[in-house]
Amino acid sequence: MLRTRVNDINVAYQIRGRGKPLLLTHGFPLDHSMWRFQFEVLATEYQVIAPDLRGFGQTTRGTAPISMKQFADDLSGLLDALGIFDPVTYCGLSMGGYIGWEFWKNFPERICRLIQCDTRSIGDTELVARGRRQMAKRITEQGPNGSALAADGMIPKLFSEHSAQAVPERVAQLRGVIAENDYQMIAETQLALANRANANDWLPDINIPTLLICGEHDAISPADEMRVIADAMPNATIKIIENVGHMAPLEHPQAVNNLIRQFLKQTDSSC
Ligand code: MLT
């Protein structure tokens, strides 16, 4: 991993390839490695950047309060630090998608295409927010064991039954990533997720080419909900991947890569 100073943190990131920049933003509470099946393949045609977000993986926590907007600010700062001033194709999964809405809102000049995988636009209901607050409390009470608690709670929701049987080593690897992350950061980010903006009202104004990708059996951002997002956006298409859950890029990399490559070719003139 390379490292660079951004705002009050040291950002760890991978960068590879030449061509138009493609920024890959991971979900919660993961790290850049969730994109490992996309990174090399897409770097044959694009300049691919895959950072660890503030407080996750090898990126430091700093002191700024955690929010989706702060993560978006950090990503913009990373692009500055890398000297990337052309608009990027932003690709996020789940929380990476929530950050994607904020990135579009706050840095419209930096984004020319959007790829949102397994994500939502609506904010949390009070019920969901309360669940997150309870989870954050339990994680904090557990101390360093709280990360394993979070991993055990999340892993069953991330993969389809088919994937859990077909690629158990990927499930185990992702469990390890969550368990290795800092428990305080996981708890704090749960609270930030509970407070995130409702991006529904923004959707009609996001008129850059957008690809929405969702696993057929996604239990966190269901395909029907992502269809509604596609309908609300003026320039979006949605693709559903069969037999797959919330972690489409890990569960069926080839399908995700094909969809991304096809979309990037079709919309090449937009960036
Ligand atoms: C994620 O995958 O980023 C999370 O499941 C998002 C969430 O908890 O809403």
XYZ file of C-alpha atoms and ligand atoms in Angstrom:
280
model
C 0.000 0.000 0.000
C 1.110 3.554 -0.669
C 0.454 6.339 1.819
C -0.197 10.047 1.571
C -1.237 12.810 3.926
C -4.831 14.066 3.501
C -6.542 16.451 5.953
C -5.639 15.086 9.415
C -4.950 11.487 8.320
C -2.481 9.252 6.489
C -4.438 7.571 3.719
C -3.338 4.107 2.591
C -4.277 3.395 -1.006
C -3.497 1.342 -4.072
C -3.204 2.903 -7.503
C -2.544 1.169 -10.807
C -2.975 1.609 -14.524
C -3.216 4.414 -17.036
C -6.302 5.989 -18.480
C -9.346 7.702 -17.090
C -9.436 7.655 -13.277
C -11.736 5.189 -11.530
C -12.137 5.551 -7.763
C -13.232 2.422 -5.852
C -14.757 3.087 -2.408
C -15.312 0.191 -0.037
C -18.272 -0.584 2.222
C -18.651 -0.778 5.998
C -16.689 -1.985 7.948
C -14.311 -3.248 5.290
C -11.210 -2.057 3.424
C -9.859 -1.706 -0.117
C -9.331 -5.468 -0.433
C -13.011 -6.003 -1.209
C -12.183 -4.700 -4.699
C -9.289 -7.071 -5.298
C -11.039 -8.876 -8.171
C -11.811 -5.572 -9.889
C -8.547 -3.763 -9.237
C -6.142 -5.630 -11.542
C -8.650 -6.252 -14.297
C -9.867 -2.667 -14.566
C -6.316 -1.307 -14.257
C -5.560 -2.739 -17.698
C -7.692 0.084 -19.168
C -8.148 2.691 -16.416
C -6.226 4.394 -13.655
C -7.745 2.640 -10.665
C -7.492 4.063 -7.152
C -8.613 1.966 -4.163
C -8.118 3.646 -0.768
C -8.841 2.525 2.765
C -11.289 5.039 4.240
C -10.465 7.035 7.362
C -10.021 4.688 10.334
C -10.350 1.489 8.273
C -7.672 -0.886 7.019
C -4.343 0.912 7.154
C -5.639 4.495 7.023
C -5.337 6.419 10.262
C -8.344 7.694 12.209
C -7.374 11.338 12.700
C -9.629 13.421 14.916
C -12.387 14.779 12.640
C -15.902 13.560 13.489
C -16.955 10.634 11.298
C -19.635 11.334 8.691
C -20.341 10.366 5.098
C -19.423 13.928 4.133
C -16.080 13.647 5.943
C -15.280 10.454 4.029
C -16.166 12.287 0.779
C -13.910 15.210 1.783
C -11.083 12.766 2.428
C -11.534 11.216 -1.020
C -11.443 14.635 -2.674
C -8.285 15.392 -0.673
C -6.759 12.119 -1.836
C -7.409 13.062 -5.479
C -5.725 16.431 -4.841
C -2.749 14.675 -3.255
C -2.465 12.355 -6.257
C -2.702 15.254 -8.719
C -5.919 13.886 -10.229
C -7.959 16.906 -11.228
C -9.913 15.416 -14.140
C -13.378 14.201 -13.153
C -13.387 10.592 -11.997
C -15.722 7.675 -12.346
C -16.833 7.062 -8.785
C -17.631 3.448 -7.876
C -18.847 2.602 -4.367
C -20.411 -0.326 -2.569
C -23.049 0.151 0.103
C -21.542 2.690 2.531
C -19.195 3.524 -0.361
C -22.406 4.326 -2.248
C -23.727 6.557 0.545
C -20.416 8.404 0.325
C -20.895 8.517 -3.446
C -24.090 10.562 -3.091
C -22.176 12.991 -0.827
C -19.253 13.080 -3.241
C -21.598 14.074 -6.085
C -23.325 16.676 -3.888
C -20.160 18.319 -2.566
C -17.759 17.862 -5.482
C -19.899 17.854 -8.654
C -16.964 19.043 -10.738
C -14.935 15.966 -9.706
C -17.318 13.295 -10.919
C -18.376 12.383 -14.459
C -19.874 8.902 -13.950
C -21.271 6.953 -11.057
C -21.317 3.219 -10.358
C -23.311 2.346 -7.248
C -23.164 -1.276 -6.109
C -25.542 -2.761 -3.525
C -26.453 0.538 -1.926
C -29.378 2.653 -0.753
C -30.336 6.295 -1.121
C -32.825 6.608 1.721
C -31.582 7.500 5.219
C -32.155 5.189 8.176
C -35.613 4.868 9.696
C -35.738 5.481 13.452
C -35.982 1.718 13.983
C -32.846 0.986 11.969
C -31.003 3.905 13.580
C -31.903 2.585 17.021
C -30.543 -0.848 16.064
C -27.280 0.766 15.008
C -27.001 2.696 18.280
C -27.550 -0.504 20.250
C -24.962 -2.305 18.152
C -22.459 0.540 18.633
C -22.990 0.317 22.400
C -22.465 -3.446 22.455
C -19.320 -3.175 20.337
C -17.897 -0.481 22.621
C -18.701 -2.514 25.730
C -16.853 -5.507 24.299
C -13.678 -3.465 23.790
C -11.225 -4.988 21.290
C -13.476 -8.085 20.995
C -16.179 -5.799 19.633
C -14.832 -6.106 16.094
C -15.361 -9.886 16.126
C -18.866 -9.285 17.459
C -19.536 -6.923 14.546
C -18.111 -9.472 12.102
C -20.314 -12.256 13.433
C -23.371 -10.003 13.222
C -22.699 -8.803 9.699
C -21.244 -11.724 7.772
C -24.522 -13.711 7.473
C -26.165 -10.653 5.869
C -23.398 -10.003 3.349
C -23.305 -13.148 1.199
C -26.040 -15.151 -0.515
C -26.471 -18.773 0.578
C -25.138 -19.796 -2.817
C -21.954 -17.739 -2.376
C -21.454 -18.897 1.226
C -21.199 -22.438 -0.147
C -19.424 -21.634 -3.411
C -16.705 -19.270 -2.102
C -16.336 -19.881 1.667
C -12.735 -18.624 1.612
C -13.960 -15.174 0.517
C -16.468 -15.146 3.356
C -13.679 -16.060 5.806
C -11.351 -13.396 4.387
C -13.997 -10.695 4.744
C -14.780 -11.803 8.273
C -11.058 -11.362 9.004
C -11.073 -7.845 7.559
C -13.974 -6.802 9.808
C -12.446 -8.454 12.882
C -9.120 -6.673 12.242
C -10.712 -3.230 12.010
C -10.729 -1.038 15.095
C -13.795 -1.619 17.288
C -14.129 2.054 18.206
C -14.111 3.026 14.539
C -16.783 0.427 13.767
C -18.963 1.747 16.603
C -18.463 5.390 15.606
C -19.246 4.647 11.983
C -22.461 2.869 12.965
C -23.544 6.143 14.575
C -22.494 8.115 11.497
C -24.492 5.741 9.301
C -27.535 6.277 11.496
C -27.176 10.046 10.978
C -26.466 10.008 7.260
C -28.459 12.202 4.864
C -31.452 10.958 2.964
C -30.262 11.267 -0.644
C -33.641 10.479 -2.218
C -34.320 14.129 -3.057
C -30.971 14.425 -4.841
C -31.583 11.585 -7.279
C -33.530 13.525 -9.962
C -30.621 15.988 -10.229
C -27.885 13.378 -10.653
C -27.810 13.398 -14.429
C -24.354 11.906 -15.013
C -24.355 8.385 -16.500
C -24.984 5.979 -13.639
C -24.796 2.216 -13.378
C -26.548 0.530 -10.471
C -25.507 -3.040 -9.686
C -27.314 -5.233 -7.179
C -27.210 -8.850 -6.089
C -30.514 -10.665 -6.550
C -30.495 -11.728 -2.884
C -29.040 -8.582 -1.335
C -30.496 -8.491 2.198
C -29.230 -4.975 3.041
C -29.975 -3.009 -0.143
C -32.699 -5.059 -1.843
C -32.945 -5.148 -5.622
C -36.491 -3.732 -5.594
C -35.270 -0.690 -3.671
C -32.409 -0.192 -6.126
C -34.906 -0.344 -9.017
C -36.706 2.602 -7.421
C -33.392 4.500 -7.263
C -32.825 3.803 -10.972
C -36.313 5.072 -11.803
C -35.722 8.286 -9.849
C -32.464 9.085 -11.674
C -32.550 10.593 -15.171
C -29.559 8.725 -16.586
C -29.292 5.434 -14.700
C -29.461 1.789 -15.656
C -29.721 -1.096 -13.236
C -28.332 -4.604 -13.531
C -29.252 -7.411 -11.160
C -26.808 -10.281 -10.701
C -28.407 -13.663 -10.023
C -27.536 -15.821 -7.016
C -25.577 -13.035 -5.379
C -26.058 -11.135 -2.089
C -24.740 -7.779 -0.839
C -21.110 -8.318 -1.852
C -21.569 -8.619 -5.617
C -17.962 -7.590 -6.490
C -16.607 -10.406 -4.304
C -19.318 -12.968 -4.965
C -19.400 -12.759 -8.756
C -16.418 -10.667 -9.849
C -16.622 -11.626 -13.495
C -20.220 -10.437 -13.836
C -19.436 -7.178 -12.022
C -16.307 -6.568 -14.088
C -18.151 -7.199 -17.338
C -20.928 -4.793 -16.362
C -18.461 -2.099 -15.321
C -16.343 -2.467 -18.466
C -19.372 -2.397 -20.720
C -20.766 0.694 -18.948
C -17.418 2.501 -19.112
C -17.099 1.808 -22.843
C -20.656 2.905 -23.584
C -20.274 6.156 -21.653
C -16.666 6.912 -22.601
C -17.490 10.323 -24.088
C -18.896 11.546 -20.730
C -15.481 11.712 -19.064
C -22.129 -1.697 4.035
O -22.004 -2.766 3.430
O -21.427 -0.717 3.754
C -23.135 -1.604 5.145
O -23.889 -2.767 5.197
C -23.998 -0.404 4.999
C -25.044 -0.281 6.071
O -24.884 -0.845 7.159
O -26.041 0.411 5.823
